[in-house]
Amino acid sequence: MKNIFRLPLLGFLLVLIIGSCNKDDDVIIPDGNGTLIEQQKVFKEFWEIYDRHYPLMHRKNIDWQNVYDTYYPKITSTTSDNQLFGVFETIMGTIVKDGHSSLTFNANQEAGFEPEFDRNIQNMVQNNTADKVSIVSSSTNNPYLSYGTITSDSNIGYINSKNFEPVNENDSEFNNFKAIVDEALTALQNKAGIVIDVRTNGGGQGPFAYYLAGRFFANNTPIELIQQRIKTSAGSTVASLGEWATKEFEGYPDARVEGGFVAGVFPEDNTIVASGTFQFTKKVAVLTSKGTASAAEYFTAAIKTQSHTRTIGNTTFGIFAGSDIFTLTNGGGKWKTRVSTHDVEIKYNNTFQSFEGIGITPDILSIPTTAQVTAGDDIHLDAAVGYINKK
């Protein structure tokens, strides 16, 4: 389980809780440039971490020096921790806007970003989908996926891929995931087609996503799906990034980071192959939305390499970078930041492209109306059934 896929999606599940604005006790810290209060030191350390390791400034047209020049002067000798947190909320939510990057204060306040979800799609999935599918009871409570058939056409299989995040961090858990995938594919292998629903799949670990996708590959030829690179110097421009990685790199040593290294690169993550004892190569429809994120987007990109598949629904979230978690030296352990550390491009239509902050557009873009949702429809499922049954 390598760095680029190591962490689950947090961005669109963030709960941003703003604490009270009572003045915190200031800690005066000597500094080579003068005497700074603790809040100033925290901001400077945060800014320097992103300046050195965040690789997506050029993708998002962020001038990081301008961020410093704009917000650091706002932090004065009277700035409290809660006021500083408000500054970070603005930066993370309106400038960085990255579901794999966030800042946590006191373990219970988190500043991050979530995209704007289509309310009709949310309501449709929450209220209407369950009545349109018949789920095998033994799979209902499985944490990874449930499977069954489409109620209106039992010759079409249905898989609800819930997430790719292991419930236990051990090697055997991947085998458990593979077993439930294999069970579903065995049960559905004689169907005319399969609908895979990843509309609420917030991601997880890449090998899990790759294994599910590989069960639908038409041949055993390995596919180079992604390329990745990291920053080699500070700055906001593409010149601060290294070459596309071809060799394994453990990362830069940093005691502040979980695991002790930041921005590790593992090129074996770049390639996906067929998986399992057999592959389902009849028609496959994949349902996507803004809730399809992180490793689920790798799954979506992998599926789109196969000619017997179609994606239907809305554009995905748009977060692909691996990330690392820092505990800031300043602030007495109260401040942590999760930082995207990889610039990733996906091979799409035989060309490497970045979908960071953009998302993957489905083959069939479909946004339900309020009337359709109120009527109990799931127009994405309807479109999937239409694709599979079309001669």
Coordinates of C-alpha atoms in Angstrom, one line a residue:
M1 CA 0.0 0.0 0.0
K2 CA 2.0 2.9 -1.2
N3 CA 2.0 6.6 -0.5
I4 CA -0.1 7.9 -3.4
F5 CA -3.0 5.8 -2.2
R6 CA -2.3 5.7 1.4
L7 CA -5.0 8.0 2.9
P8 CA -8.8 7.9 2.5
L9 CA -10.8 10.9 1.2
L10 CA -11.4 13.4 4.0
G11 CA -12.2 16.5 1.9
F12 CA -15.9 16.2 1.1
L13 CA -16.7 14.6 4.5
L14 CA -15.2 17.5 6.5
V15 CA -17.2 19.1 9.3
L16 CA -15.9 22.6 9.9
I17 CA -16.5 23.5 13.5
I18 CA -15.6 27.0 14.5
G19 CA -14.8 27.4 18.1
S20 CA -15.3 30.5 20.3
C21 CA -13.3 33.6 19.7
N22 CA -12.0 34.0 23.2
K23 CA -8.4 35.3 23.4
D24 CA -6.0 32.4 23.9
D25 CA -2.8 32.8 26.0
D26 CA -0.1 34.1 23.7
V27 CA 3.2 32.3 23.8
I28 CA 6.1 34.6 22.8
I29 CA 8.8 32.8 20.8
P30 CA 12.2 34.3 20.0
D31 CA 12.9 34.3 16.3
G32 CA 15.9 35.2 14.2
N33 CA 13.8 37.9 12.7
G34 CA 12.6 39.3 16.0
T35 CA 10.1 38.1 18.6
L36 CA 7.0 36.3 17.3
I37 CA 3.9 35.1 19.1
E38 CA 3.0 31.4 18.7
Q39 CA 0.3 32.1 16.2
Q40 CA 2.7 33.8 13.8
K41 CA 5.2 30.9 14.1
V42 CA 2.4 28.4 13.4
F43 CA 1.4 30.4 10.2
K44 CA 5.0 30.6 9.0
E45 CA 5.6 26.9 9.5
F46 CA 2.3 26.0 7.7
W47 CA 3.2 28.3 4.8
E48 CA 6.7 26.9 4.5
I49 CA 5.4 23.3 4.4
Y50 CA 3.1 24.1 1.5
D51 CA 5.8 26.2 -0.2
R52 CA 8.2 23.3 -0.1
H53 CA 5.9 20.3 -0.7
Y54 CA 2.5 21.3 -2.2
P55 CA 2.9 20.5 -5.9
L56 CA -0.4 21.8 -7.3
M57 CA 0.1 25.6 -7.2
H58 CA 0.6 25.7 -11.0
R59 CA -2.6 23.6 -11.5
K60 CA -4.7 26.0 -9.4
N61 CA -3.0 29.3 -10.4
I62 CA -2.0 29.9 -6.8
D63 CA 0.6 32.5 -6.0
W64 CA 1.8 31.2 -2.7
Q65 CA 4.0 34.2 -1.9
N66 CA 0.9 36.4 -2.4
V67 CA -0.9 34.3 0.1
Y68 CA 1.8 35.0 2.7
D69 CA 1.9 38.7 1.9
T70 CA -1.9 38.9 2.2
Y71 CA -2.5 36.8 5.4
Y72 CA 0.6 36.9 7.5
P73 CA 0.2 40.7 8.3
K74 CA -3.3 39.9 9.6
I75 CA -1.7 37.8 12.4
T76 CA -0.7 40.2 15.2
S77 CA 0.1 40.1 18.9
T78 CA -3.6 40.0 19.6
T79 CA -4.5 37.1 17.3
S80 CA -5.9 34.1 19.1
D81 CA -5.7 30.5 18.0
N82 CA -9.4 30.6 17.0
Q83 CA -8.8 33.7 14.9
L84 CA -5.8 32.0 13.3
F85 CA -7.9 29.0 12.5
G86 CA -10.3 31.3 10.7
V87 CA -7.5 32.5 8.5
F88 CA -6.6 28.9 7.7
E89 CA -10.3 28.2 6.9
T90 CA -10.2 31.0 4.3
I91 CA -7.0 29.7 2.8
M92 CA -7.9 26.1 2.6
G93 CA -11.5 26.7 1.5
T94 CA -11.1 29.4 -1.0
I95 CA -7.5 29.2 -2.3
V96 CA -6.1 25.7 -1.9
K97 CA -9.5 24.0 -2.4
D98 CA -8.1 20.5 -2.3
G99 CA -10.0 17.5 -0.7
H100 CA -6.7 15.9 0.1
S101 CA -5.3 18.9 2.0
S102 CA -6.6 20.2 5.3
L103 CA -5.6 21.7 8.6
T104 CA -6.7 20.5 12.0
F105 CA -6.7 22.4 15.3
N106 CA -7.0 20.5 18.6
A107 CA -8.2 17.4 16.7
N108 CA -11.8 18.7 16.5
Q109 CA -11.7 21.7 14.2
E110 CA -10.8 21.0 10.6
A111 CA -10.4 23.5 7.8
G112 CA -10.7 22.0 4.3
F113 CA -12.7 22.0 1.1
E114 CA -15.7 20.2 -0.3
P115 CA -17.1 20.7 -3.8
E116 CA -20.6 21.9 -4.6
F117 CA -22.8 18.8 -4.8
D118 CA -25.9 18.6 -7.0
R119 CA -28.7 18.4 -4.5
N120 CA -31.0 16.5 -6.9
I121 CA -28.4 13.8 -7.4
Q122 CA -27.9 13.5 -3.7
N123 CA -31.6 13.1 -3.1
M124 CA -32.0 10.7 -5.9
V125 CA -29.3 8.4 -4.7
Q126 CA -30.4 8.6 -1.0
N127 CA -34.1 8.2 -1.6
N128 CA -34.7 6.4 -4.9
T129 CA -31.9 4.0 -5.8
A130 CA -32.6 1.4 -3.2
D131 CA -36.1 0.7 -4.6
K132 CA -34.6 0.1 -8.1
V133 CA -32.2 -2.7 -7.1
S134 CA -32.5 -6.1 -5.4
I135 CA -29.5 -6.7 -3.2
V136 CA -28.2 -10.1 -2.1
S137 CA -28.9 -10.1 1.6
S138 CA -25.5 -11.6 2.6
S139 CA -23.7 -8.6 1.0
T140 CA -25.9 -5.8 2.4
N141 CA -23.8 -4.9 5.3
N142 CA -20.4 -5.6 3.7
P143 CA -18.2 -2.5 4.2
Y144 CA -16.8 -2.6 0.7
L145 CA -19.6 -3.5 -1.7
S146 CA -23.1 -4.9 -2.0
Y147 CA -24.4 -6.6 -5.1
G148 CA -27.5 -7.9 -6.7
T149 CA -29.6 -7.1 -9.8
I150 CA -31.7 -4.3 -11.3
T151 CA -35.3 -4.8 -10.1
S152 CA -36.8 -4.0 -13.5
D153 CA -34.4 -6.3 -15.4
S154 CA -32.9 -9.2 -13.4
N155 CA -30.6 -10.0 -16.3
I156 CA -28.5 -6.9 -15.4
G157 CA -26.2 -7.1 -12.4
Y158 CA -25.7 -4.3 -9.9
I159 CA -22.6 -3.6 -7.7
N160 CA -22.7 -0.7 -5.1
S161 CA -19.0 0.0 -4.6
K162 CA -19.1 1.8 -1.2
N163 CA -15.4 2.6 -0.6
F164 CA -11.9 1.4 -1.1
E165 CA -10.6 2.1 2.4
P166 CA -9.6 -1.0 4.3
V167 CA -11.4 -1.5 7.6
N168 CA -8.2 -3.0 9.1
E169 CA -4.6 -2.0 8.3
N170 CA -3.2 -5.4 7.7
D171 CA -2.1 -7.5 4.7
S172 CA -5.0 -10.0 5.1
E173 CA -7.6 -7.2 4.6
F174 CA -6.8 -6.9 1.0
N175 CA -7.5 -10.6 0.6
N176 CA -10.8 -10.0 2.3
F177 CA -11.6 -7.3 -0.2
K178 CA -10.7 -9.5 -3.1
A179 CA -12.9 -12.3 -1.8
I180 CA -16.0 -10.1 -1.7
V181 CA -15.3 -8.8 -5.2
D182 CA -14.7 -12.3 -6.5
E183 CA -18.0 -13.5 -4.8
A184 CA -19.9 -10.7 -6.6
L185 CA -18.3 -11.3 -10.0
T186 CA -19.0 -15.1 -9.7
A187 CA -22.6 -14.5 -8.9
L188 CA -23.1 -12.0 -11.8
Q189 CA -20.8 -13.5 -14.4
N190 CA -23.8 -14.7 -16.6
K191 CA -25.7 -11.4 -16.6
A192 CA -26.1 -9.4 -19.8
G193 CA -24.3 -6.5 -18.2
I194 CA -23.3 -5.0 -14.9
V195 CA -23.9 -1.6 -13.4
I196 CA -21.2 -0.4 -11.0
D197 CA -22.3 2.4 -8.7
V198 CA -19.5 4.6 -7.3
R199 CA -21.6 7.8 -6.8
T200 CA -20.9 7.8 -3.1
N201 CA -17.5 6.1 -3.1
G202 CA -15.1 8.6 -1.4
G203 CA -12.0 6.6 -2.2
G204 CA -9.4 4.8 -0.1
Q205 CA -6.5 2.7 -1.3
G206 CA -5.4 2.3 -4.9
P207 CA -4.8 -1.4 -4.9
F208 CA -8.4 -2.0 -3.9
A209 CA -9.7 0.2 -6.7
Y210 CA -7.3 -1.4 -9.2
Y211 CA -8.4 -4.9 -8.2
L212 CA -12.1 -4.1 -8.8
A213 CA -11.3 -2.4 -12.1
G214 CA -9.1 -5.2 -13.3
R215 CA -12.0 -7.7 -13.1
F216 CA -13.4 -5.9 -16.1
F217 CA -10.4 -5.7 -18.3
A218 CA -10.7 -7.2 -21.8
N219 CA -7.1 -8.5 -21.9
N220 CA -4.0 -9.0 -19.8
T221 CA -2.0 -6.2 -21.3
P222 CA -0.7 -3.9 -18.5
I223 CA -2.0 -0.3 -18.8
E224 CA 0.1 2.7 -17.7
L225 CA -2.7 4.7 -16.1
I226 CA -0.9 7.5 -14.4
Q227 CA 2.3 9.4 -14.1
Q228 CA 3.4 11.3 -10.9
R229 CA 6.0 13.8 -9.8
I230 CA 6.9 15.7 -6.6
K231 CA 8.4 19.1 -5.7
T232 CA 12.1 19.3 -5.6
S233 CA 12.3 23.0 -4.5
A234 CA 10.1 25.7 -3.0
G235 CA 7.9 27.9 -5.1
S236 CA 4.6 28.2 -6.9
T237 CA 5.6 27.4 -10.5
V238 CA 6.1 24.2 -12.4
A239 CA 9.8 24.8 -12.2
S240 CA 9.7 23.7 -8.6
L241 CA 8.7 20.2 -9.6
G242 CA 11.0 17.4 -10.6
E243 CA 10.7 15.1 -13.6
W244 CA 8.0 12.4 -13.9
A245 CA 9.1 9.7 -11.6
T246 CA 10.5 6.5 -13.0
K247 CA 12.3 5.2 -9.9
E248 CA 11.1 4.5 -6.3
F249 CA 11.8 7.3 -3.8
E250 CA 11.1 6.8 -0.2
G251 CA 10.6 10.5 0.4
Y252 CA 12.3 13.4 2.1
P253 CA 13.0 12.6 5.8
D254 CA 11.0 14.8 8.1
A255 CA 10.3 14.0 11.8
R256 CA 7.1 16.0 11.7
V257 CA 5.5 13.6 9.2
E258 CA 3.6 10.4 10.0
G259 CA 6.0 7.6 8.9
G260 CA 9.0 9.9 9.0
F261 CA 9.1 10.7 5.2
V262 CA 7.2 13.1 3.0
A263 CA 6.4 12.8 -0.7
G264 CA 7.5 9.2 -1.4
V265 CA 7.0 8.0 -5.0
F266 CA 6.4 4.5 -6.1
P267 CA 6.1 4.1 -9.8
E268 CA 4.6 0.6 -9.6
D269 CA 1.4 2.4 -8.7
N270 CA 1.3 3.8 -12.2
T271 CA 0.3 0.6 -13.9
I272 CA -2.9 -1.5 -13.7
V273 CA -3.5 -5.0 -15.0
A274 CA -6.4 -7.5 -15.3
S275 CA -7.2 -9.2 -12.0
G276 CA -9.0 -12.3 -10.7
T277 CA -9.5 -15.7 -12.3
F278 CA -11.7 -14.3 -15.0
Q279 CA -12.8 -10.9 -16.4
F280 CA -16.3 -9.7 -17.1
T281 CA -16.1 -8.3 -20.7
K282 CA -19.8 -7.8 -21.5
K283 CA -21.3 -4.3 -21.2
V284 CA -20.5 -2.4 -18.0
A285 CA -22.0 0.9 -16.9
V286 CA -20.3 3.0 -14.1
L287 CA -22.4 5.6 -12.3
T288 CA -20.4 8.7 -11.1
S289 CA -21.0 11.9 -9.2
K290 CA -19.1 14.6 -7.3
G291 CA -19.1 12.0 -4.5
T292 CA -16.8 9.8 -6.6
A293 CA -13.4 10.8 -5.3
S294 CA -9.8 9.9 -4.9
A295 CA -9.2 6.1 -5.4
A296 CA -12.7 5.9 -6.9
E297 CA -11.6 8.3 -9.6
Y298 CA -8.6 6.0 -10.4
F299 CA -11.2 3.2 -10.7
T300 CA -13.3 5.4 -13.0
A301 CA -10.2 6.3 -15.1
A302 CA -9.2 2.7 -15.4
I303 CA -12.7 1.6 -16.4
K304 CA -12.8 4.2 -19.1
T305 CA -9.8 2.5 -20.8
Q306 CA -12.1 -0.4 -21.8
S307 CA -14.3 -0.2 -24.9
H308 CA -17.1 -2.2 -23.4
T309 CA -17.8 0.3 -20.6
R310 CA -19.6 3.6 -20.3
T311 CA -19.6 6.1 -17.5
I312 CA -22.9 7.9 -16.6
G313 CA -23.9 10.6 -14.2
N314 CA -22.0 13.7 -13.1
T315 CA -18.3 14.8 -13.1
T316 CA -16.2 13.3 -10.3
F317 CA -14.7 15.3 -7.4
G318 CA -11.2 15.8 -8.9
I319 CA -8.6 14.8 -6.2
F320 CA -5.8 12.5 -7.3
A321 CA -2.7 13.4 -5.3
G322 CA -1.1 11.3 -2.6
S323 CA -0.7 13.1 0.8
D324 CA 1.2 13.2 4.0
I325 CA 0.2 14.4 7.5
F326 CA 2.5 16.9 9.4
T327 CA 2.3 17.7 13.1
L328 CA 3.6 21.3 13.3
T329 CA 6.5 21.8 15.6
N330 CA 5.1 25.1 16.7
G331 CA 1.8 25.3 18.7
G332 CA 2.5 22.5 21.2
G333 CA 1.1 19.7 18.9
K334 CA -2.3 21.4 18.5
W335 CA -1.9 21.9 14.8
K336 CA -1.8 19.3 12.0
T337 CA -2.0 19.6 8.3
R338 CA -2.6 17.0 5.6
V339 CA -0.8 18.0 2.4
S340 CA -1.1 16.7 -1.1
T341 CA 2.4 15.9 -2.2
H342 CA 2.0 14.5 -5.8
D343 CA 1.2 16.0 -9.1
V344 CA -0.6 13.3 -11.0
E345 CA -1.7 13.0 -14.6
I346 CA -4.1 10.4 -15.9
K347 CA -3.8 8.8 -19.3
Y348 CA -7.0 9.8 -21.0
N349 CA -7.7 9.2 -24.7
N350 CA -4.0 8.1 -24.9
T351 CA -2.7 11.4 -23.5
F352 CA -1.6 12.2 -20.0
Q353 CA -3.7 14.9 -18.5
S354 CA -4.4 16.5 -15.1
F355 CA -7.9 16.3 -13.7
E356 CA -6.9 17.8 -10.4
G357 CA -9.7 20.2 -9.3
I358 CA -11.5 19.3 -12.5
G359 CA -12.8 15.8 -12.2
I360 CA -13.5 13.2 -14.9
T361 CA -16.5 13.9 -17.0
P362 CA -18.8 10.9 -17.7
D363 CA -19.5 9.6 -21.2
I364 CA -23.2 10.4 -20.6
L365 CA -23.6 13.5 -18.5
S366 CA -27.0 13.3 -16.7
I367 CA -28.4 15.7 -14.1
P368 CA -31.9 14.9 -12.8
T369 CA -34.6 17.5 -12.4
T370 CA -36.5 18.0 -9.1
A371 CA -39.6 16.5 -10.8
Q372 CA -37.7 13.3 -11.7
V373 CA -36.4 12.9 -8.2
T374 CA -39.8 13.6 -6.7
A375 CA -41.3 11.0 -9.0
G376 CA -38.9 8.4 -7.5
D377 CA -36.8 8.0 -10.6
D378 CA -33.1 7.2 -10.8
I379 CA -32.2 8.4 -14.3
H380 CA -28.6 7.2 -14.0
L381 CA -29.8 3.7 -13.5
D382 CA -32.3 4.1 -16.3
A383 CA -29.5 5.3 -18.7
A384 CA -27.3 2.4 -17.6
V385 CA -30.0 -0.2 -18.3
G386 CA -30.6 1.5 -21.7
Y387 CA -26.9 1.3 -22.6
I388 CA -26.6 -2.4 -21.6
N389 CA -29.8 -3.4 -23.4
K390 CA -29.0 -1.5 -26.6
K391 CA -28.2 -3.8 -29.4

